[in-house]
Amino acid sequence: MSMETVDDLQREFADVDINNGISNIDDEPDEEEEVPAVANNNSINEVVMHRRISSGNMQDVLSDSGDYFIEITVSEPQKVGDGMSSYLTYKVTTRTNIPKFKRTDFSTLRRFSDFLGIHDLLASKYIKLGKIVPPAPSKNILGTTKVKISPQQSEPGTGVNVEWVEQRRAALERFINRTAQHPVLRVDLDFVNFLESDQELPRAVNTAALSGAAVVRLFNKVGETVNKITYKMDENDPWFDEKITEVENLDANLQRLYSALKNLVTTRKELANLTGLVAKSAAMLSTCEEHTGLSRALSSLADTEEKIEILRAEQSNSDFYILAEFVKDYLGLFGAIKSAFHERVKVFQYWQNAQVQLTKRRENRGRYEMANRTDKLEQAHQEVEEWQVKVQRCQQQFEEISTEIKKEMERFELGRVKDFKNSIIRYIEDQMAHQQQIISYWEAFIPCAREIV
């Protein structure tokens, strides 16, 4: 397939009105108004775009299979400016052979708000189509403020906030790589521009934690949460009933696992600190011990415990970065899946509302016919025809988002099993390597203990 066709499709995505999402059910129009989800041209275009993307026209670029790859690293956090107006930038380096990109190896500088901005753009375009858009890392006002008020760092990644900065860097890298693994999202024009453009992106002011837009988003989320609780869809597809139950169960158990892992990280850090205290105590005891052999053994014990303290800290990092953050990412992904499911429910709501409006128009037409109101009949016929078209469009949109979600879930499940397998193996191997190192330290200490006479 030609790159011109790919560009055409992506331009269509870029032209989607990002404010044209389906509103909360509490904002439903009255019976004399049209259904927003299907009454304007943008919604009709979404159905057309959805069909064209699903048809396989972009199969060469959008397929998960084949020889295409993309690898992204986020590195070199740098503080720019001083005081509360300062911010961190990250070097985003990309290696890829996807034809959509102009180069195969390139890098650019991006700030945290840029990552939030690209997520919001992708979410506004694709969630309404049933796509699973990986969530961006959450804001942390306390951590950000500490970095802002800290002295300017002479080198990136140094200073008292190094741990927080590294956690954010790693989270951004995981987020952008998960997004890049999606066959549609990775060739979106905005995403390509985010990775490839050397220019500074427009300031994503709506991503600020305390902005007016953030308050609006909060109220919208509250409204949607109420809608999810109060509205029960009459599901006629058993696949969705089973899948929703499966997602809820997995999400609940992952929440428990994540909570346990956080406790493990904390406990392992405490163990490392206590091991360090043992090392210091043994070293102090060795200096005042008069028995030469025992003093030497205590000194060796202090050295051994010191080395083990470092290993315990590394194991804590392994618990956090390899497993805990991995599980946290998947909790976010399950949240994205629930969002896609909820979009389907909203489309169903508008379909049902359109059917109600059609019934009312038909009833009006019937009353005019019985009363022989010929002056009203033509308009009544026209309204019935218009709402029939709207009902058909809503039904088509509902069927297409249902089909798309099933495809997305199939792709997600394949990736999820592979991800869990790789992460668990990596975690076990890392833990085994540390345990073997600890054993070697104790084995080296045994001769010193045996020399005590």
Coordinates of C-alpha atoms in Angstrom, one line a residue:
M1 CA 0.0 0.0 0.0
S2 CA 1.3 3.5 -0.8
M3 CA 2.4 6.0 1.8
E4 CA 0.0 8.5 0.3
T5 CA -2.9 6.4 1.3
V6 CA -1.6 6.1 4.8
D7 CA -1.1 9.8 5.0
D8 CA -4.7 10.4 3.8
L9 CA -6.1 8.2 6.5
Q10 CA -4.0 9.8 9.2
R11 CA -5.0 13.3 8.0
E12 CA -8.6 12.2 8.5
F13 CA -7.8 11.2 12.1
A14 CA -6.0 14.5 12.6
D15 CA -9.1 16.4 11.5
V16 CA -11.4 14.8 14.0
D17 CA -13.0 17.4 16.3
I18 CA -11.4 16.3 19.6
N19 CA -14.3 18.1 21.5
N20 CA -16.9 15.9 19.8
G21 CA -17.0 13.2 22.4
I22 CA -20.3 11.8 23.5
S23 CA -21.5 13.7 26.5
N24 CA -22.9 12.4 29.8
I25 CA -26.4 11.1 29.8
D26 CA -27.4 13.9 32.1
D27 CA -26.8 16.3 29.1
E28 CA -29.3 14.4 26.9
P29 CA -31.2 16.8 24.6
D30 CA -35.0 17.0 24.9
E31 CA -37.3 15.2 22.4
E32 CA -37.2 18.1 19.9
E33 CA -33.4 18.1 19.6
E34 CA -31.1 15.9 17.6
V35 CA -28.8 13.2 19.1
P36 CA -25.3 14.8 19.2
A37 CA -23.5 11.5 18.6
V38 CA -24.9 11.1 15.2
A39 CA -26.4 14.4 14.1
N40 CA -23.2 16.1 13.0
N41 CA -20.8 15.3 10.2
N42 CA -17.9 14.5 12.4
S43 CA -19.6 11.5 14.0
I44 CA -20.6 10.3 10.5
N45 CA -17.0 10.6 9.5
E46 CA -15.8 8.6 12.5
V47 CA -18.0 5.7 11.4
V48 CA -16.4 6.0 7.9
M49 CA -12.9 6.2 9.2
H50 CA -13.5 3.3 11.6
R51 CA -14.7 1.1 8.7
R52 CA -11.7 2.1 6.5
I53 CA -9.1 1.4 9.2
S54 CA -10.7 -1.9 10.1
S55 CA -10.9 -3.0 6.5
G56 CA -7.1 -3.7 6.3
N57 CA -6.2 -0.9 4.0
M58 CA -3.2 -0.1 6.2
Q59 CA -2.4 -3.7 7.0
D60 CA 1.3 -3.4 6.0
V61 CA 1.9 -0.7 8.6
L62 CA -0.8 -1.3 11.2
S63 CA -0.2 -5.0 11.7
D64 CA 1.5 -6.3 14.8
S65 CA 3.2 -9.0 12.8
G66 CA 6.0 -8.6 10.2
D67 CA 9.4 -7.1 10.5
Y68 CA 8.4 -3.6 11.7
F69 CA 9.8 -2.5 15.0
I70 CA 10.0 0.6 17.2
E71 CA 12.1 1.1 20.3
I72 CA 12.0 4.3 22.4
T73 CA 14.1 5.3 25.3
V74 CA 13.5 8.2 27.7
S75 CA 16.7 9.5 29.3
E76 CA 18.8 12.4 30.5
P77 CA 16.3 14.3 32.7
Q78 CA 17.4 18.0 32.8
K79 CA 16.0 20.8 34.9
V80 CA 15.4 23.9 32.9
G81 CA 15.0 27.2 34.8
D82 CA 14.8 28.0 38.5
G83 CA 12.0 28.2 41.0
M84 CA 8.4 27.4 40.4
S85 CA 8.6 28.2 36.7
S86 CA 11.2 25.5 36.2
Y87 CA 10.5 22.1 34.6
L88 CA 12.2 18.9 33.6
T89 CA 13.0 17.9 30.0
Y90 CA 13.7 14.3 28.8
K91 CA 15.6 13.1 25.8
V92 CA 13.3 10.8 23.8
T93 CA 15.3 8.6 21.4
T94 CA 13.6 6.4 18.8
R95 CA 14.8 3.6 16.6
T96 CA 12.4 2.2 14.1
N97 CA 12.0 0.9 10.5
I98 CA 8.3 1.9 10.2
P99 CA 7.9 3.8 6.8
K100 CA 5.7 6.4 8.4
F101 CA 8.8 7.9 10.1
K102 CA 11.2 10.0 8.0
R103 CA 14.3 8.6 9.8
T104 CA 15.3 5.4 11.4
D105 CA 17.2 6.8 14.4
F106 CA 16.4 10.2 15.9
S107 CA 15.9 12.0 19.2
T108 CA 14.1 15.1 20.6
L109 CA 13.5 16.8 23.9
R110 CA 10.1 16.6 25.6
R111 CA 8.7 17.7 28.9
F112 CA 6.2 15.9 31.1
S113 CA 3.2 18.0 29.9
D114 CA 4.1 17.0 26.3
F115 CA 3.6 13.3 27.3
L116 CA 0.2 14.2 28.9
G117 CA -0.7 16.2 25.8
I118 CA 0.0 13.4 23.3
H119 CA -2.0 11.0 25.5
D120 CA -5.0 13.4 25.6
L121 CA -4.8 13.8 21.8
L122 CA -4.8 10.1 21.2
A123 CA -7.5 9.4 23.7
S124 CA -9.8 12.0 22.2
K125 CA -9.4 10.4 18.8
Y126 CA -9.4 6.7 19.4
I127 CA -11.3 5.8 22.6
K128 CA -14.6 6.7 21.0
L129 CA -13.7 4.2 18.3
G130 CA -13.1 1.4 20.8
K131 CA -9.3 1.5 20.9
I132 CA -7.4 0.8 24.0
V133 CA -5.2 3.8 24.6
P134 CA -2.5 3.3 27.3
P135 CA -2.8 5.8 30.2
A136 CA -0.1 8.4 30.8
P137 CA 1.7 8.5 34.2
S138 CA -0.3 10.4 36.8
K139 CA 0.8 13.8 38.0
N140 CA 2.6 14.2 41.4
I141 CA 2.3 17.8 42.7
L142 CA 4.5 17.1 45.7
G143 CA 7.3 15.5 43.8
T144 CA 7.2 18.1 41.1
T145 CA 7.3 20.9 43.7
K146 CA 10.3 19.4 45.4
V147 CA 12.2 19.3 42.1
K148 CA 11.2 22.9 41.3
I149 CA 12.4 24.4 44.5
S150 CA 15.6 22.2 44.7
P151 CA 19.0 23.8 43.6
Q152 CA 19.9 23.6 40.0
Q153 CA 21.6 20.3 39.4
S154 CA 25.1 20.2 37.9
E155 CA 24.5 16.9 36.3
P156 CA 21.2 15.1 35.3
G157 CA 20.0 12.5 37.7
T158 CA 21.8 13.8 40.7
G159 CA 20.6 15.3 43.9
V160 CA 18.1 14.6 46.6
N161 CA 15.2 14.0 44.1
V162 CA 17.0 11.4 42.0
E163 CA 14.7 8.6 43.1
W164 CA 11.6 10.4 42.2
V165 CA 13.0 11.7 38.9
E166 CA 14.1 8.1 37.9
Q167 CA 10.6 6.8 38.8
R168 CA 9.0 9.4 36.5
R169 CA 11.5 8.8 33.7
A170 CA 10.9 5.0 33.8
A171 CA 7.1 5.5 33.9
L172 CA 7.3 7.9 30.8
E173 CA 9.4 5.4 29.0
R174 CA 7.0 2.5 29.7
F175 CA 4.0 4.6 28.7
I176 CA 5.5 5.8 25.4
N177 CA 6.6 2.3 24.4
R178 CA 3.2 0.8 25.2
T179 CA 1.6 3.4 23.0
A180 CA 4.2 2.7 20.3
Q181 CA 3.3 -1.0 20.3
H182 CA -0.3 -0.3 19.3
P183 CA -0.5 -0.8 15.5
V184 CA -2.7 2.2 14.9
L185 CA -1.5 4.7 17.6
R186 CA 2.1 4.4 16.5
V187 CA 1.4 5.8 13.0
D188 CA -0.9 8.6 14.1
L189 CA 0.4 11.9 12.8
D190 CA 0.4 13.5 16.2
F191 CA 2.3 10.6 17.7
V192 CA 4.9 10.6 14.9
N193 CA 5.3 14.4 15.3
F194 CA 5.8 13.9 19.1
L195 CA 8.7 11.6 18.5
E196 CA 10.2 13.0 15.4
S197 CA 9.8 16.8 15.5
D198 CA 12.8 18.8 16.7
Q199 CA 10.6 21.8 17.5
E200 CA 9.0 22.5 20.8
L201 CA 5.4 21.4 20.9
P202 CA 2.6 23.8 21.7
R203 CA 2.2 24.1 25.5
A204 CA -0.4 21.6 26.7
V205 CA -1.8 24.0 29.3
N206 CA -4.9 21.9 29.9
T207 CA -2.7 19.2 31.5
A208 CA -1.8 21.3 34.5
A209 CA -2.9 19.7 37.7
L210 CA -4.6 22.9 39.0
S211 CA -5.9 24.3 35.7
G212 CA -9.5 25.1 34.9
A213 CA -9.6 22.3 32.4
A214 CA -8.5 19.9 35.1
V215 CA -11.5 20.9 37.2
V216 CA -13.8 20.5 34.2
R217 CA -12.3 17.0 33.6
L218 CA -12.9 16.2 37.3
F219 CA -16.6 17.1 37.1
N220 CA -16.9 15.2 33.8
K221 CA -15.4 12.1 35.4
V222 CA -17.8 12.4 38.4
G223 CA -20.7 12.6 36.0
E224 CA -19.5 9.6 34.0
T225 CA -19.0 7.6 37.2
V226 CA -22.6 8.4 38.2
N227 CA -23.8 7.4 34.8
K228 CA -21.9 4.1 35.0
I229 CA -23.4 3.3 38.3
T230 CA -27.0 4.4 37.5
Y231 CA -27.3 3.1 33.9
K232 CA -27.5 -0.6 33.3
M233 CA -27.3 -1.7 29.7
D234 CA -29.4 -4.6 28.5
E235 CA -26.6 -6.7 27.1
N236 CA -27.5 -8.9 24.2
D237 CA -24.0 -10.2 23.5
P238 CA -22.8 -12.8 26.0
W239 CA -19.2 -12.1 25.0
F240 CA -19.3 -8.7 26.6
D241 CA -20.9 -10.0 29.7
E242 CA -18.2 -12.6 30.2
K243 CA -15.4 -10.2 29.2
I244 CA -16.6 -7.4 31.6
T245 CA -16.7 -9.9 34.5
E246 CA -13.3 -11.2 33.6
V247 CA -11.8 -7.7 33.4
E248 CA -13.4 -6.8 36.8
N249 CA -12.0 -9.9 38.4
L250 CA -8.5 -9.4 37.0
D251 CA -8.5 -5.8 38.0
A252 CA -9.6 -6.6 41.6
N253 CA -6.9 -9.2 42.0
L254 CA -4.2 -7.1 40.4
Q255 CA -5.1 -4.4 42.9
R256 CA -4.5 -6.8 45.7
L257 CA -1.2 -8.0 44.1
Y258 CA 0.0 -4.4 43.7
S259 CA -0.8 -3.6 47.3
A260 CA 1.2 -6.6 48.4
L261 CA 4.1 -5.6 46.2
K262 CA 4.2 -2.1 47.6
N263 CA 4.4 -3.6 51.1
L264 CA 7.2 -5.9 49.8
V265 CA 9.2 -3.0 48.4
T266 CA 8.8 -1.1 51.7
T267 CA 9.8 -4.2 53.8
R268 CA 12.8 -4.9 51.6
K269 CA 14.0 -1.3 52.0
E270 CA 13.6 -1.6 55.7
L271 CA 15.6 -4.9 55.6
A272 CA 18.4 -3.2 53.7
N273 CA 18.5 -0.4 56.2
L274 CA 18.6 -2.9 59.1
T275 CA 21.3 -4.9 57.4
G276 CA 23.3 -1.7 57.2
L277 CA 22.9 -1.1 60.9
V278 CA 24.1 -4.6 61.6
A279 CA 27.2 -3.9 59.5
K280 CA 27.9 -0.7 61.4
S281 CA 27.4 -2.4 64.8
A282 CA 29.6 -5.3 63.9
A283 CA 32.3 -2.9 62.7
M284 CA 32.2 -0.9 66.0
L285 CA 32.3 -4.1 68.0
S286 CA 35.4 -5.3 66.1
T287 CA 37.4 -2.2 67.1
C288 CA 36.9 -2.8 70.8
E289 CA 37.2 -6.6 70.8
E290 CA 40.5 -7.7 72.3
H291 CA 40.5 -11.3 70.9
T292 CA 42.3 -11.0 67.6
G293 CA 40.5 -13.9 65.8
L294 CA 37.1 -12.7 66.9
S295 CA 37.9 -9.1 66.1
R296 CA 38.9 -10.2 62.6
A297 CA 35.8 -12.2 62.1
L298 CA 33.5 -9.3 63.3
S299 CA 35.3 -7.0 60.8
S300 CA 34.7 -9.5 58.1
L301 CA 31.1 -9.9 59.1
A302 CA 30.7 -6.1 58.9
D303 CA 32.1 -6.1 55.4
T304 CA 29.8 -9.0 54.4
E305 CA 26.7 -7.3 55.8
E306 CA 27.6 -4.1 54.0
K307 CA 27.7 -5.9 50.7
I308 CA 24.4 -7.6 51.5
E309 CA 22.8 -4.3 52.3
I310 CA 23.6 -3.1 48.8
L311 CA 22.1 -6.3 47.4
R312 CA 18.9 -5.9 49.5
A313 CA 18.5 -2.4 48.1
E314 CA 18.9 -3.7 44.6
Q315 CA 16.3 -6.4 45.3
S316 CA 13.9 -3.7 46.5
N317 CA 14.5 -1.8 43.2
S318 CA 13.8 -5.1 41.4
D319 CA 10.6 -5.5 43.3
F320 CA 9.6 -2.0 42.4
Y321 CA 10.6 -1.5 38.8
I322 CA 10.3 -5.0 37.4
L323 CA 7.1 -6.2 39.1
A324 CA 5.3 -3.5 41.1
E325 CA 5.4 -0.8 38.4
F326 CA 4.6 -3.4 35.7
V327 CA 1.4 -4.4 37.6
K328 CA 0.6 -0.7 38.1
D329 CA 0.8 -0.2 34.4
Y330 CA -1.7 -3.0 33.8
L331 CA -4.1 -1.6 36.3
G332 CA -4.0 1.6 34.2
L333 CA -4.6 -0.5 31.0
F334 CA -7.6 -2.2 32.6
G335 CA -8.9 1.3 33.3
A336 CA -8.4 2.1 29.6
I337 CA -10.3 -1.1 28.7
K338 CA -13.2 0.0 31.0
S339 CA -13.2 3.4 29.2
A340 CA -13.6 1.7 25.8
F341 CA -16.4 -0.5 27.2
H342 CA -18.1 2.6 28.6
E343 CA -17.9 4.3 25.2
R344 CA -19.8 1.4 23.8
V345 CA -22.5 1.8 26.4
K346 CA -22.8 5.5 25.6
V347 CA -23.2 4.7 21.9
F348 CA -25.9 2.2 22.9
Q349 CA -27.6 4.9 25.0
Y350 CA -27.7 7.3 22.0
W351 CA -29.0 4.5 19.8
Q352 CA -31.8 3.8 22.2
N353 CA -32.6 7.5 22.5
A354 CA -32.7 7.8 18.7
Q355 CA -35.2 4.9 18.6
V356 CA -37.4 6.7 21.3
Q357 CA -37.3 9.9 19.2
L358 CA -38.2 7.9 16.1
T359 CA -41.2 6.3 17.8
K360 CA -42.4 9.8 19.0
R361 CA -42.1 11.1 15.4
R362 CA -44.1 8.2 14.1
E363 CA -46.8 8.7 16.7
N364 CA -47.0 12.4 15.8
R365 CA -47.3 11.4 12.1
G366 CA -50.1 9.0 13.0
R367 CA -52.0 11.7 14.9
Y368 CA -51.7 14.1 12.0
E369 CA -53.0 11.4 9.6
M370 CA -56.0 10.6 11.8
A371 CA -56.8 14.3 12.1
N372 CA -56.2 14.8 8.4
R373 CA -53.7 17.6 9.1
T374 CA -52.2 17.7 5.6
D375 CA -50.3 20.9 6.5
K376 CA -48.3 18.9 9.0
L377 CA -47.9 15.6 7.3
E378 CA -45.1 16.5 5.0
Q379 CA -42.9 17.8 7.8
A380 CA -43.9 14.7 9.9
H381 CA -42.9 12.3 7.1
Q382 CA -39.5 14.2 6.7
E383 CA -38.8 13.9 10.5
V384 CA -39.6 10.2 10.5
E385 CA -37.2 9.7 7.6
E386 CA -34.5 11.7 9.3
W387 CA -34.7 9.8 12.5
Q388 CA -34.8 6.5 10.7
V389 CA -31.4 7.4 9.2
K390 CA -30.1 8.4 12.6
V391 CA -31.2 5.2 14.1
Q392 CA -29.5 3.2 11.4
R393 CA -26.3 5.3 11.9
C394 CA -26.4 4.8 15.6
Q395 CA -26.9 1.0 15.2
Q396 CA -24.0 0.9 12.7
Q397 CA -21.7 2.8 15.1
F398 CA -22.7 0.5 17.9
E399 CA -22.0 -2.6 15.8
E400 CA -18.6 -1.3 14.7
I401 CA -17.4 -0.2 18.1
S402 CA -18.5 -3.7 19.4
T403 CA -16.5 -5.4 16.7
E404 CA -13.5 -3.1 17.3
I405 CA -13.4 -3.7 21.0
K406 CA -13.4 -7.5 20.4
K407 CA -10.4 -7.1 18.1
E408 CA -8.7 -4.8 20.6
M409 CA -9.2 -7.3 23.4
E410 CA -7.8 -10.2 21.3
R411 CA -4.7 -8.1 20.6
F412 CA -4.5 -7.0 24.3
E413 CA -4.8 -10.6 25.6
L414 CA -2.0 -11.9 23.4
G415 CA 0.3 -9.0 24.5
R416 CA -0.7 -9.4 28.2
V417 CA 0.2 -13.0 28.4
K418 CA 3.6 -12.3 26.7
D419 CA 4.3 -9.3 29.0
F420 CA 3.5 -11.2 32.2
K421 CA 5.6 -14.1 31.1
N422 CA 8.6 -11.9 30.3
S423 CA 8.3 -9.8 33.4
I424 CA 8.0 -12.8 35.7
I425 CA 11.0 -14.6 34.2
R426 CA 13.0 -11.4 34.4
Y427 CA 12.0 -10.9 38.0
I428 CA 12.8 -14.5 39.0
E429 CA 16.2 -14.4 37.2
D430 CA 17.1 -11.1 38.9
Q431 CA 16.1 -12.4 42.4
M432 CA 18.0 -15.7 41.8
A433 CA 21.1 -13.7 40.8
H434 CA 21.0 -11.7 44.0
Q435 CA 20.4 -14.7 46.2
Q436 CA 23.3 -16.5 44.6
Q437 CA 25.5 -13.4 45.2
I438 CA 24.4 -13.4 48.9
I439 CA 25.3 -17.1 49.2
S440 CA 28.7 -16.4 47.7
Y441 CA 29.3 -13.6 50.3
W442 CA 28.4 -16.0 53.2
E443 CA 30.5 -18.7 51.8
A444 CA 33.5 -16.3 51.7
F445 CA 32.8 -15.4 55.3
I446 CA 32.7 -18.9 56.7
P447 CA 36.6 -19.4 56.7
C448 CA 36.9 -16.3 58.8
A449 CA 34.4 -17.6 61.4
R450 CA 36.2 -21.0 61.5
E451 CA 39.5 -19.3 62.2
I452 CA 38.3 -18.2 65.6
V453 CA 40.2 -20.2 68.2

